PDB file of C-alpha atoms in Angstrom:
ATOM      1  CA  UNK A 633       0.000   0.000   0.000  1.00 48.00           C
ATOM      2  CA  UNK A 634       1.713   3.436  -1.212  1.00 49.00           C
ATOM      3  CA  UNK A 635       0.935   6.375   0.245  1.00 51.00           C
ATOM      4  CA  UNK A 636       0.939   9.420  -1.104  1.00 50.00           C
ATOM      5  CA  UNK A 637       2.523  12.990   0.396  1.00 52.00           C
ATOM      6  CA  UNK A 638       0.705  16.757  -0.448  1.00 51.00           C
ATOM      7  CA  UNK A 639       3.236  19.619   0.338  1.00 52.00           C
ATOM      8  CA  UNK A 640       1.463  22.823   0.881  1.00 51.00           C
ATOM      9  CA  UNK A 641       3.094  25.735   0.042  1.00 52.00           C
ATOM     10  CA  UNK A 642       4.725  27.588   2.719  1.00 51.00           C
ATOM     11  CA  UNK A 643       3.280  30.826   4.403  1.00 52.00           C
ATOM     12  CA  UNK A 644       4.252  33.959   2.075  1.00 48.00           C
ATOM     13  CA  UNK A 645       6.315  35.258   5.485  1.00 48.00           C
ATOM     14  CA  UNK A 646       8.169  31.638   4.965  1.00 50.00           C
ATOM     15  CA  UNK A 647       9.274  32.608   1.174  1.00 53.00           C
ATOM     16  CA  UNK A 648      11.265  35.708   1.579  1.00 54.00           C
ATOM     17  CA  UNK A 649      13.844  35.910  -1.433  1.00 54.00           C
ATOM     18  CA  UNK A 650      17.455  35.201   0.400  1.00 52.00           C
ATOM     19  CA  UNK A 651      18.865  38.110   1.823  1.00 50.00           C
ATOM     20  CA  UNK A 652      15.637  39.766   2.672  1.00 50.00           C
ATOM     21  CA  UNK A 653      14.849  41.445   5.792  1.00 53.00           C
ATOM     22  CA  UNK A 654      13.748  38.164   8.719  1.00 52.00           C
ATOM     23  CA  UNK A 655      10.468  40.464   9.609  1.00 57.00           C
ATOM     24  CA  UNK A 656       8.713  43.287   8.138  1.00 60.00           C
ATOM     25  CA  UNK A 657       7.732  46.523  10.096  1.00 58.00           C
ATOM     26  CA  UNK A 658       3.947  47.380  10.584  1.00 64.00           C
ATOM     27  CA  UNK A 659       3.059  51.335   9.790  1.00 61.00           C
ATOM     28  CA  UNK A 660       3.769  53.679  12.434  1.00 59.00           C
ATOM     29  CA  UNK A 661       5.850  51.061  14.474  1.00 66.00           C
ATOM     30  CA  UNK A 662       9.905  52.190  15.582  1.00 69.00           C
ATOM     31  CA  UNK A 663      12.663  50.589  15.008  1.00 75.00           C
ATOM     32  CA  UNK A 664      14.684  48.891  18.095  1.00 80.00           C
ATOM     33  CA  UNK A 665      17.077  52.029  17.883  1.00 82.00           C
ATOM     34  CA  UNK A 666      14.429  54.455  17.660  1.00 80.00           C
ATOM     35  CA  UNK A 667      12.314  52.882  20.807  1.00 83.00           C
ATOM     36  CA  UNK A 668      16.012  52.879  22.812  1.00 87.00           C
ATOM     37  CA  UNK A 669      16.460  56.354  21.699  1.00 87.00           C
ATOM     38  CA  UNK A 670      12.885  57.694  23.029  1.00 87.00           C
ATOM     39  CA  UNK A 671      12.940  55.830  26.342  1.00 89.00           C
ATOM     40  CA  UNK A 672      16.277  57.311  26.992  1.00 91.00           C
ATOM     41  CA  UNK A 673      15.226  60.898  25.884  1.00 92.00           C
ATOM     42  CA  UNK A 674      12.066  60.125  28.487  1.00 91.00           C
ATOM     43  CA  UNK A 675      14.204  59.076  31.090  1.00 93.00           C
ATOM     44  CA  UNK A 676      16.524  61.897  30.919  1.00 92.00           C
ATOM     45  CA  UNK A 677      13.845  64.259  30.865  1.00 92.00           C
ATOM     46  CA  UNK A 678      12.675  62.516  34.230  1.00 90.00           C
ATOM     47  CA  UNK A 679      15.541  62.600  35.737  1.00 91.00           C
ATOM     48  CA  UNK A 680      15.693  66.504  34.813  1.00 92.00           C
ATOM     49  CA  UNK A 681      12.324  67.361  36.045  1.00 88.00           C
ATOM     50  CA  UNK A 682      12.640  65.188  39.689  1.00 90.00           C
ATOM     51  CA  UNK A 683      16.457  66.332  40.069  1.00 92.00           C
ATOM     52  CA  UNK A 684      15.362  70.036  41.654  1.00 90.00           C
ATOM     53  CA  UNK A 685      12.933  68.122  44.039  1.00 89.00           C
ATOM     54  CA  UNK A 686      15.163  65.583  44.943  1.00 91.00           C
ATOM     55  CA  UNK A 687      17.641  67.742  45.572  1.00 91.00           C
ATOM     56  CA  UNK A 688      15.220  70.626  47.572  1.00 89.00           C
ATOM     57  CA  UNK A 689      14.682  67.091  49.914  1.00 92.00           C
ATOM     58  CA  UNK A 690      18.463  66.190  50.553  1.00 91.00           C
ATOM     59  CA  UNK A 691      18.934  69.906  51.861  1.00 89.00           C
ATOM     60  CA  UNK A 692      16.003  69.811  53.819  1.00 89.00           C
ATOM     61  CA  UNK A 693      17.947  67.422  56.088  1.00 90.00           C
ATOM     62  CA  UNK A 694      20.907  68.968  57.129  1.00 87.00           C
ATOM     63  CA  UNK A 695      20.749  70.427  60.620  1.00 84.00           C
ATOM     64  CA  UNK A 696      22.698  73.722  59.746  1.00 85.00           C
ATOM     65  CA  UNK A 697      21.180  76.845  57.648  1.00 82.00           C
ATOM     66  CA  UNK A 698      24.710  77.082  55.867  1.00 82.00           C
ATOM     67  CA  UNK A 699      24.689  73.083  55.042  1.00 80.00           C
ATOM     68  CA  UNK A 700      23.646  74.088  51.208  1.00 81.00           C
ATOM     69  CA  UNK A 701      27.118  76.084  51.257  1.00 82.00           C
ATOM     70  CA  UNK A 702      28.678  72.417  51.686  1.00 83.00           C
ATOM     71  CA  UNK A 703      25.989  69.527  50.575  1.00 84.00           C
ATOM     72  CA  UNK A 704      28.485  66.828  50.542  1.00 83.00           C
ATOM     73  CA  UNK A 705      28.354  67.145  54.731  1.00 83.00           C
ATOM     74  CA  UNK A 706      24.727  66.687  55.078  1.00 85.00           C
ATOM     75  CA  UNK A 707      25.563  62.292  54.562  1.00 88.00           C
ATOM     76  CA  UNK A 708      26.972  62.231  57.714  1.00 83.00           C
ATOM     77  CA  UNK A 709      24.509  64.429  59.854  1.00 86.00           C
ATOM     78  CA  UNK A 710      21.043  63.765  58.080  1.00 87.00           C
ATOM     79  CA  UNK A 711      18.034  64.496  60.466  1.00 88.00           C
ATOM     80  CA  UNK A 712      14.299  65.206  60.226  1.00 90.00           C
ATOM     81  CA  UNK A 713      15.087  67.904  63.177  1.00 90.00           C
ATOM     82  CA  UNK A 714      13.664  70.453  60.227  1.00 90.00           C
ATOM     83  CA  UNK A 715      10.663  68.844  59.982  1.00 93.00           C
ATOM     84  CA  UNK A 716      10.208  69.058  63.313  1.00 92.00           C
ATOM     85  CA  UNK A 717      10.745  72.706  64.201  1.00 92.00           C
ATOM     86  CA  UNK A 718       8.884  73.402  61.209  1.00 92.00           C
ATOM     87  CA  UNK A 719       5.604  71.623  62.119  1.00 92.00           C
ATOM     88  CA  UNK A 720       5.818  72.524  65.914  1.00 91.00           C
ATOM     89  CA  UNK A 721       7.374  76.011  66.228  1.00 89.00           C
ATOM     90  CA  UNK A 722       6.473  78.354  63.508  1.00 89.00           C
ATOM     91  CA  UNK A 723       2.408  78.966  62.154  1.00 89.00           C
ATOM     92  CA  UNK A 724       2.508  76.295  59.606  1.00 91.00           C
ATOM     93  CA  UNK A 725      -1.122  75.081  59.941  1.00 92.00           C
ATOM     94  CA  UNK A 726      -2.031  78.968  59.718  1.00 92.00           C
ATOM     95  CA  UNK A 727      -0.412  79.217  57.055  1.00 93.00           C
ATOM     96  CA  UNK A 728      -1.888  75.854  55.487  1.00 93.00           C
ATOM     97  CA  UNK A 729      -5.306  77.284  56.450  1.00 93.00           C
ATOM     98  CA  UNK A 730      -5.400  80.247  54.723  1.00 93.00           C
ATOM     99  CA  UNK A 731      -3.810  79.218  51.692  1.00 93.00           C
ATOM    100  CA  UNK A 732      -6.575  76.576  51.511  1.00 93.00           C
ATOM    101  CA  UNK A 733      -9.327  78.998  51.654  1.00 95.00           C
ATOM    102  CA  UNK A 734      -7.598  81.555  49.233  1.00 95.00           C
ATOM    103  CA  UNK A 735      -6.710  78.728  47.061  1.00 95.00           C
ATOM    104  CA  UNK A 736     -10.259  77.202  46.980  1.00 94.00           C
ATOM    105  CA  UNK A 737     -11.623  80.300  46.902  1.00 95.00           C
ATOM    106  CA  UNK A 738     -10.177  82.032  44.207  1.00 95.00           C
ATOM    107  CA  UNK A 739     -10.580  78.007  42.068  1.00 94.00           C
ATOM    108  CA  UNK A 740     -14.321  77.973  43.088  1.00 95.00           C
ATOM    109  CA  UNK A 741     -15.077  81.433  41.918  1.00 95.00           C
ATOM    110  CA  UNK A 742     -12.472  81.732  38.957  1.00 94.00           C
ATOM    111  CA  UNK A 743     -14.165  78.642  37.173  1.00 94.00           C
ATOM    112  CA  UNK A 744     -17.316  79.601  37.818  1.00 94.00           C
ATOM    113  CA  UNK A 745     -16.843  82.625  35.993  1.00 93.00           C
ATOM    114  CA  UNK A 746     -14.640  81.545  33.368  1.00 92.00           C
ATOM    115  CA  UNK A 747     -17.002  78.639  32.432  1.00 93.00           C
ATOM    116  CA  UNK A 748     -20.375  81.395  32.315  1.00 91.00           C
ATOM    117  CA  UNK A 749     -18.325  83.901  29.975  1.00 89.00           C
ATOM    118  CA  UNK A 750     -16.415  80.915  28.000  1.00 88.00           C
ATOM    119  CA  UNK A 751     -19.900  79.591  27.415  1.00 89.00           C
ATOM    120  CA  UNK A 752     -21.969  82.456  26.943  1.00 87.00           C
ATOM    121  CA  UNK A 753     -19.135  83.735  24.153  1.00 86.00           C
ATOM    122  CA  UNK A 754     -19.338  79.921  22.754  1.00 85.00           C
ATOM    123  CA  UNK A 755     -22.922  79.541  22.385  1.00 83.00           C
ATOM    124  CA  UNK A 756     -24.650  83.189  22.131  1.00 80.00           C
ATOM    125  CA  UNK A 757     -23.894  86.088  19.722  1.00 77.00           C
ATOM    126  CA  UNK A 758     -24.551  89.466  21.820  1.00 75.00           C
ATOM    127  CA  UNK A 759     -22.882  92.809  20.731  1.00 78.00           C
ATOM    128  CA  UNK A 760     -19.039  93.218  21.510  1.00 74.00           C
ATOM    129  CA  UNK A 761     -18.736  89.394  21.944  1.00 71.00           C
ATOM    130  CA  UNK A 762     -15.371  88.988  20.206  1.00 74.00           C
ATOM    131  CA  UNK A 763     -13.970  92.150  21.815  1.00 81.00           C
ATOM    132  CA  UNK A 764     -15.175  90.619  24.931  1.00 80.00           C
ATOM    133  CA  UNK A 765     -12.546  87.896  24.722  1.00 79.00           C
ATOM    134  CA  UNK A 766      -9.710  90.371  23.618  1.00 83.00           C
ATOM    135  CA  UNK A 767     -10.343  92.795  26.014  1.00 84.00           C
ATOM    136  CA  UNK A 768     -10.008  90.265  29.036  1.00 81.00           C
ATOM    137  CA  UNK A 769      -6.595  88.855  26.862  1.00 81.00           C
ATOM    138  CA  UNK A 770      -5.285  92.808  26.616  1.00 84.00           C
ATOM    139  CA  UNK A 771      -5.698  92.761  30.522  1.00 81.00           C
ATOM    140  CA  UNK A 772      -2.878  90.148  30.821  1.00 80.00           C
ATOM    141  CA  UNK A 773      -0.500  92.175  29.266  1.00 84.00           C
ATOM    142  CA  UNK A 774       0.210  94.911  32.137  1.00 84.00           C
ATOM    143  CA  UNK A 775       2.910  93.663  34.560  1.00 84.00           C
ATOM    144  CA  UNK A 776       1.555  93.156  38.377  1.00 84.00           C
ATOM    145  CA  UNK A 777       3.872  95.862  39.437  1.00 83.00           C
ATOM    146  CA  UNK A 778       1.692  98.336  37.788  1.00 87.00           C
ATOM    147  CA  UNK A 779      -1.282  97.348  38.897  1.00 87.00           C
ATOM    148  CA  UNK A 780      -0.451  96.805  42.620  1.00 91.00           C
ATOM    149  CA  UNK A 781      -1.130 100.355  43.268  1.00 90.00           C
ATOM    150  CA  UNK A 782      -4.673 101.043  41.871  1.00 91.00           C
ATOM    151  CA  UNK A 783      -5.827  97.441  43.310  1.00 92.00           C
ATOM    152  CA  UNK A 784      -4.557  98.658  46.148  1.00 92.00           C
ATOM    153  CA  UNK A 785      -6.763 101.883  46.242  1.00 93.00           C
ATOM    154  CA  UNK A 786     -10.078 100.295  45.547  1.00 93.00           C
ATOM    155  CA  UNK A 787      -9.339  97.357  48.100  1.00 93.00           C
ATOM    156  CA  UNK A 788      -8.805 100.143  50.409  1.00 93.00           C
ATOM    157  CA  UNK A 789     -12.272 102.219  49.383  1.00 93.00           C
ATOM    158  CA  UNK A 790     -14.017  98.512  49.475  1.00 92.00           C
ATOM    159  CA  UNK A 791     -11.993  97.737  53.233  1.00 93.00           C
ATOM    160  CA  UNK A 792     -11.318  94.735  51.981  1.00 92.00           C
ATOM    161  CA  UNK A 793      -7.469  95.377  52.645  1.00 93.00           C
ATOM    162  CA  UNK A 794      -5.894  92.066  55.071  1.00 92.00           C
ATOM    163  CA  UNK A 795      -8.643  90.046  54.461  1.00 93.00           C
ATOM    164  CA  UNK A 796      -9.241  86.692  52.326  1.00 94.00           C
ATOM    165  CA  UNK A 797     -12.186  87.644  50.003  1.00 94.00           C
ATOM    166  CA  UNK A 798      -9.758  91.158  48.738  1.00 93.00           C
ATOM    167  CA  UNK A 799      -6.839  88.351  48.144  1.00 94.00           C
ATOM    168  CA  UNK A 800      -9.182  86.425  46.063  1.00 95.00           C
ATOM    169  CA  UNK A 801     -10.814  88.350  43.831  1.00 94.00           C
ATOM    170  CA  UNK A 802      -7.674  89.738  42.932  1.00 93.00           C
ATOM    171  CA  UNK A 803      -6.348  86.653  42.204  1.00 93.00           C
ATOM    172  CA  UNK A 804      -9.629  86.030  39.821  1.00 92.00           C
ATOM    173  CA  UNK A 805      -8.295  88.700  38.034  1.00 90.00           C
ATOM    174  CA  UNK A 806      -5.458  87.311  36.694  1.00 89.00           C
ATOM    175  CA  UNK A 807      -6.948  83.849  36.416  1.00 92.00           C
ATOM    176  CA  UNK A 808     -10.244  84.569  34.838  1.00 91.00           C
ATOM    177  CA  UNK A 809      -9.100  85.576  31.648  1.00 90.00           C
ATOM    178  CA  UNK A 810      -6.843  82.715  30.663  1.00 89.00           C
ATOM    179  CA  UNK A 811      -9.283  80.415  31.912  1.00 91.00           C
ATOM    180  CA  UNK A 812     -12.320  81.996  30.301  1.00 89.00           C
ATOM    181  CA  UNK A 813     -10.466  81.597  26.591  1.00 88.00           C
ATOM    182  CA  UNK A 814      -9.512  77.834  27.655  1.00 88.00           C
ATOM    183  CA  UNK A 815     -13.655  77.295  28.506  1.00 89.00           C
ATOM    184  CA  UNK A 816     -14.471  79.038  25.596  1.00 88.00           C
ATOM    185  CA  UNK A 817     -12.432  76.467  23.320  1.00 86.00           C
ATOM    186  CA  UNK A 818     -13.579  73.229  25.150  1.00 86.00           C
ATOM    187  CA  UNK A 819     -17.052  74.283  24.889  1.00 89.00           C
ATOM    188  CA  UNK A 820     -16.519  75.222  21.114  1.00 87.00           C
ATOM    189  CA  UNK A 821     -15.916  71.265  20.765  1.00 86.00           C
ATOM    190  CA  UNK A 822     -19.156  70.582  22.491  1.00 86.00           C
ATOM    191  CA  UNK A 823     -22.038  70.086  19.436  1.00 87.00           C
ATOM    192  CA  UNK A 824     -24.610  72.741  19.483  1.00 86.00           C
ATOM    193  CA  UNK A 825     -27.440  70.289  19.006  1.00 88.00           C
ATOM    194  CA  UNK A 826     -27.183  69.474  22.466  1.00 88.00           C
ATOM    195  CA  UNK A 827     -28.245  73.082  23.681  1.00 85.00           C
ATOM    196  CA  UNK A 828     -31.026  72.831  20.891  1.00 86.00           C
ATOM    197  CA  UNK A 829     -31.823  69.176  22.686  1.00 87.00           C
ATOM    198  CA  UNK A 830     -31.867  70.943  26.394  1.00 85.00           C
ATOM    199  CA  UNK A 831     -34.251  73.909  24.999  1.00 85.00           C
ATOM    200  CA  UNK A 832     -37.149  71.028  23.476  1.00 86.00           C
ATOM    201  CA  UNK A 833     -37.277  69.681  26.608  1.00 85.00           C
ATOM    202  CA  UNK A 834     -37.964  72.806  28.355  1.00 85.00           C
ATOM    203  CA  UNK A 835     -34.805  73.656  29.980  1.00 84.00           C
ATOM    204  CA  UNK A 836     -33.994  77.329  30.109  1.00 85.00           C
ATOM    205  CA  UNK A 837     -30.171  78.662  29.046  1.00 82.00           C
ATOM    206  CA  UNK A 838     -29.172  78.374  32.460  1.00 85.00           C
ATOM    207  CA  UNK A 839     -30.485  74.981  33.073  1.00 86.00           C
ATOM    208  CA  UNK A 840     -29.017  73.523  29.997  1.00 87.00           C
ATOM    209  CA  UNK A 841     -25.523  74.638  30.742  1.00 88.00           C
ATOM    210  CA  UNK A 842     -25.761  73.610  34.458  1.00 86.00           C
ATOM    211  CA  UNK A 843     -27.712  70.204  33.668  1.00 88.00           C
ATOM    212  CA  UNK A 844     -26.037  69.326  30.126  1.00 88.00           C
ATOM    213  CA  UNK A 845     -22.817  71.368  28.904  1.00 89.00           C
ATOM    214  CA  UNK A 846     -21.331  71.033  32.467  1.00 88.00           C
ATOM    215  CA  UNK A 847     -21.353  67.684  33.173  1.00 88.00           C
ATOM    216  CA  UNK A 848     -19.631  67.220  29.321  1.00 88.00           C
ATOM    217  CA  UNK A 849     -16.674  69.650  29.929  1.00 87.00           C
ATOM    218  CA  UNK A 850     -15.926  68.077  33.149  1.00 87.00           C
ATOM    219  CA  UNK A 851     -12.243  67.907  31.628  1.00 85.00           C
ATOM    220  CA  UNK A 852     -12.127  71.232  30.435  1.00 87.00           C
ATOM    221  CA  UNK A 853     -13.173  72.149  33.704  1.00 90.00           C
ATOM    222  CA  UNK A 854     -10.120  70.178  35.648  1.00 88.00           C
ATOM    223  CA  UNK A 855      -7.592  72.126  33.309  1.00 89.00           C
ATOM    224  CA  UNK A 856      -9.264  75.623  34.475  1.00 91.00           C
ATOM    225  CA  UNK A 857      -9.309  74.517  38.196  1.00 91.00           C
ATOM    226  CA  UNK A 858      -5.833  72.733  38.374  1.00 90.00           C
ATOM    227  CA  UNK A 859      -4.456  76.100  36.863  1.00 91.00           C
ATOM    228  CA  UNK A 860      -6.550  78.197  38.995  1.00 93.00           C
ATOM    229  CA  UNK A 861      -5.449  76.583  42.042  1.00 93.00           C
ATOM    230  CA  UNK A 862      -1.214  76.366  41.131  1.00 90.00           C
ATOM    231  CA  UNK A 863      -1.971  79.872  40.276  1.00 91.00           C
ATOM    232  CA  UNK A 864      -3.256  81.231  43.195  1.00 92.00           C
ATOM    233  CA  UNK A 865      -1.163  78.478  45.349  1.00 92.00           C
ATOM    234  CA  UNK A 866       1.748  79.934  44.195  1.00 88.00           C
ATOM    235  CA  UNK A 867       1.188  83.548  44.051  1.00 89.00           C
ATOM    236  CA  UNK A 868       3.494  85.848  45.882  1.00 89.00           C
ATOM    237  CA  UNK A 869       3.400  89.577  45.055  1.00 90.00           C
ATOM    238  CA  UNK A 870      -0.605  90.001  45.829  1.00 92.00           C
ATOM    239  CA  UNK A 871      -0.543  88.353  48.971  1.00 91.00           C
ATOM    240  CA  UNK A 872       2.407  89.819  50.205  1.00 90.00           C
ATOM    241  CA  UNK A 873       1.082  92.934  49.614  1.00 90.00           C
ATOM    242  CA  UNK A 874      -2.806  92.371  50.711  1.00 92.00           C
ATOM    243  CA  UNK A 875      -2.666  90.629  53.849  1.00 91.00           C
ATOM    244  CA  UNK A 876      -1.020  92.201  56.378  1.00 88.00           C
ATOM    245  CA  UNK A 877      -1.854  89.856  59.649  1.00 88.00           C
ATOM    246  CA  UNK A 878       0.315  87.228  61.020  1.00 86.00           C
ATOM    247  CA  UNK A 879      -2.087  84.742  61.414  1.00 87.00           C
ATOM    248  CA  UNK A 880      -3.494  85.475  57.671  1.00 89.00           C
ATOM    249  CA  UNK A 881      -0.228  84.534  56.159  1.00 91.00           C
ATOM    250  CA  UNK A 882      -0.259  82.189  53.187  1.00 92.00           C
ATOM    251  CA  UNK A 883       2.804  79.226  52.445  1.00 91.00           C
ATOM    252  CA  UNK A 884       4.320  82.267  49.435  1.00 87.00           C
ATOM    253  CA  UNK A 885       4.377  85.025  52.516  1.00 90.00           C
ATOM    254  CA  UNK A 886       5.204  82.528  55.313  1.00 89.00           C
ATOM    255  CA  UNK A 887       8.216  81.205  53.560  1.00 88.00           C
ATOM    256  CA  UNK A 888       9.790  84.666  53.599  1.00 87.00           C
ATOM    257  CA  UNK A 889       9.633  84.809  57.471  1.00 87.00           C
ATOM    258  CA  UNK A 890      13.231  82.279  57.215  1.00 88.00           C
ATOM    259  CA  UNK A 891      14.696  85.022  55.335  1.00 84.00           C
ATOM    260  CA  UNK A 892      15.845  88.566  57.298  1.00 80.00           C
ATOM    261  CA  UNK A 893      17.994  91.224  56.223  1.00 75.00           C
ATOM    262  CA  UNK A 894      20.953  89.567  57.760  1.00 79.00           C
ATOM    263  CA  UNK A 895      20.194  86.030  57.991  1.00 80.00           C
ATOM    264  CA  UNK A 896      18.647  83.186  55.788  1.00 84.00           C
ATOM    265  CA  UNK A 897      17.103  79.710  57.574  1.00 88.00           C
ATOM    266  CA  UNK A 898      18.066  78.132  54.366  1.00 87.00           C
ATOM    267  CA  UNK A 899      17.027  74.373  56.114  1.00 88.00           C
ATOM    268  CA  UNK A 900      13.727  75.674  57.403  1.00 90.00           C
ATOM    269  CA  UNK A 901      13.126  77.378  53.917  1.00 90.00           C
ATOM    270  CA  UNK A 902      13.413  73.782  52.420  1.00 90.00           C
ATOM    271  CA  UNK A 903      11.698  71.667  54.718  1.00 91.00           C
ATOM    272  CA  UNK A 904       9.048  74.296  54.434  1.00 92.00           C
ATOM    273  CA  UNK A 905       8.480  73.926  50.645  1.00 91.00           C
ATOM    274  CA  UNK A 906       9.144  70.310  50.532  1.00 92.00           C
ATOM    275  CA  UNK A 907       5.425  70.110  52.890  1.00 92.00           C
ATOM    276  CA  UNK A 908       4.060  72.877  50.761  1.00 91.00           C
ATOM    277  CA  UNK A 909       4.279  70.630  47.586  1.00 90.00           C
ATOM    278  CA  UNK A 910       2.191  68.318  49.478  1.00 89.00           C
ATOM    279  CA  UNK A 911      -0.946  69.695  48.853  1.00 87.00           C
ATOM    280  CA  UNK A 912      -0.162  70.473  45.203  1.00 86.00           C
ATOM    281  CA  UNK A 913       0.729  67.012  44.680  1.00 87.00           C
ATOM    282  CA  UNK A 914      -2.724  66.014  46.387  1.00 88.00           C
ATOM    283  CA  UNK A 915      -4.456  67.947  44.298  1.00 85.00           C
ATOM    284  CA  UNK A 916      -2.598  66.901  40.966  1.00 84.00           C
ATOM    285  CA  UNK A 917      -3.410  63.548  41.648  1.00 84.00           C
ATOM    286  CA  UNK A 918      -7.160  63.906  42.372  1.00 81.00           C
ATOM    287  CA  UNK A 919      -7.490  65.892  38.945  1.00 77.00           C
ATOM    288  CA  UNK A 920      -4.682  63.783  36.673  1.00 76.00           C
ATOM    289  CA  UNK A 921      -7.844  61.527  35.210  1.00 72.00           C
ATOM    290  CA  UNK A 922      -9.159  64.587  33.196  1.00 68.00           C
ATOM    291  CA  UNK A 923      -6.016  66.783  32.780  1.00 69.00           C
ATOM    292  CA  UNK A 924      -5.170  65.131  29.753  1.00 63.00           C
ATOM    293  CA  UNK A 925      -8.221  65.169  27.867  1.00 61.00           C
ATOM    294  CA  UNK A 926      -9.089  68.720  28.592  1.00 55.00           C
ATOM    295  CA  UNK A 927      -5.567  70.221  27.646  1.00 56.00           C
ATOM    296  CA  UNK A 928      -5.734  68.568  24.451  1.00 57.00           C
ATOM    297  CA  UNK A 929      -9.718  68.738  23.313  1.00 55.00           C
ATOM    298  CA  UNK A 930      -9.392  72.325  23.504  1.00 48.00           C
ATOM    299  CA  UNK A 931      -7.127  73.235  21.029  1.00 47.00           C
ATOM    300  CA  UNK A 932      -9.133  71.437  18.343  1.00 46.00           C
ATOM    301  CA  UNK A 933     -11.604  74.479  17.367  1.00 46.00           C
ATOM    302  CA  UNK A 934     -11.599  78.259  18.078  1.00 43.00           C
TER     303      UNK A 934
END
């Protein structure tokens, strides 16, 4: 009894010509060299971006307010001691208490009224609606030094001088404006037959932005508050100037308390910002999910 053997023809990947490449790149996919090169430019940009940080922690440690003169001495003397002092002896948690209600203050009302102008620019065609949205960008052009003094006059007519709410809408003005043209974009991306949906069911303008635009530019809305809130976390020259009680101090004014005219607490100063990133960090990670999206869907119509 013969039998009989059927050869099928090899797989087209199996019949290269010799000499031919062993396996054929898909579109859009990197080379081995190009993938090491990336991951080593990300890395190095890593290592750049924690390197200040890391470094801000190693001089927190040393004891001495000169030990940044000689780093390679802290190794031998490290100590939380800084810390310490920090969290026990100077007004910290008054410090940390009115930042937060500056901070969340000037976010809560800065979105608020970045989102209403964004949207009513987006949606509704009143007169002066463009020049609206140059005249608040023209406002971001005068330096803060120059308009320290008139703020300060009509915070002084309105008595709102040393006190939280003057702080914050001042802030608002700096932050309203950027945030109103980043609104205005994200809700440009948002289809108008949505607002024509919300009015056939009865909602009025109000309603359908609070019921239905809202909840659809929640990531728009992250971008405005995370940039609100580093703003006004961060700010220095208003505060300094507009709150003139101890116990109203914010982290930016409290910081400068280490420094003097002839002396610097240079280990203080560092252990100091190292627990005021804390709450920036916090906050970064609570609003990461939707930074993303709302940075980028923004740009994509004007």
């Amino acid at each position: 009894m013969s039998t009989t053997t059927v050869e099928t023809p090899a797989p087209a990947a199996e019949r290269r010509p010799a000499g031919a490449p062993g396996r054929t790149r898909r579109r859009g996919e990197q080379s081995r060299a190009a993938s090491l090169a990336s991951h080593a430019v990300l890395i190095g940009a890593s290592l750049t971006a924690l390197f200040p940080v890391a470094w801000l922690f190693f001089l927190s440690l040393g004891p001495d307010k000169d030990d940044y003169l000689h780093p390679g001495r802290i190794w031998g003397k490290m100590t939380f001691d800084n810390y310490a002092f920090v969290l026990r002896d100077t007004g910290f948690f008054d410090w940390l208490t009115s930042t937060l209600v500056v901070v969340l203050g000037t976010t809560l009302i800065g979105v608020i009224v970045a989102a209403s102008t964004g949207y009513a620019v987006s949606r509704m065609r009143f007169p002066g609606y463009r020049k609206l949205m140059w005249v608040l960008l023209v406002t971001q052009m005068f330096p803060i030094a120059v308009l320290i003094v008139p703020m300060y006059q009509i915070l002084s007519d309105l008595r709102l001088i040393d006190s939280y709410l003057g702080l914050i809408l001042v802030n608002c003005t700096t932050i309203v404006p950027y945030c109103a043209w980043l609104m205005k974009g994200y809700f440009d991306t948002i289809p108008f037959e949505i607002d024509e949906a919300g009015r056939v069911d009865g909602l009025t303008p109000f309603g359908t932005f609070a019921r239905l635009i809202l909840p659809l530019a929640k990531p728009g809305l992250a971008v405005a508050a995370f940039y609100s809130f580093l703003t006004a976390f961060g700010e220095v020259a208003f505060a300094s100037t507009f709150l003139l009680s101890d116990d109203k101090y914010t982290f930016a004014i409290g910081l400068q308390t280490f420094v003097s005219e002839h002396d610097a607490q240079r280990n203080l100063m560092a252990a100091t910002a190292v627990l005021i990133a804390i709450p920036a960090a916090l906050f970064f990670y609570l609003m990461q999910k939707n930074l993303v999206t709302g940075l980028t869907a923004g740009g994509t119509k004007g």
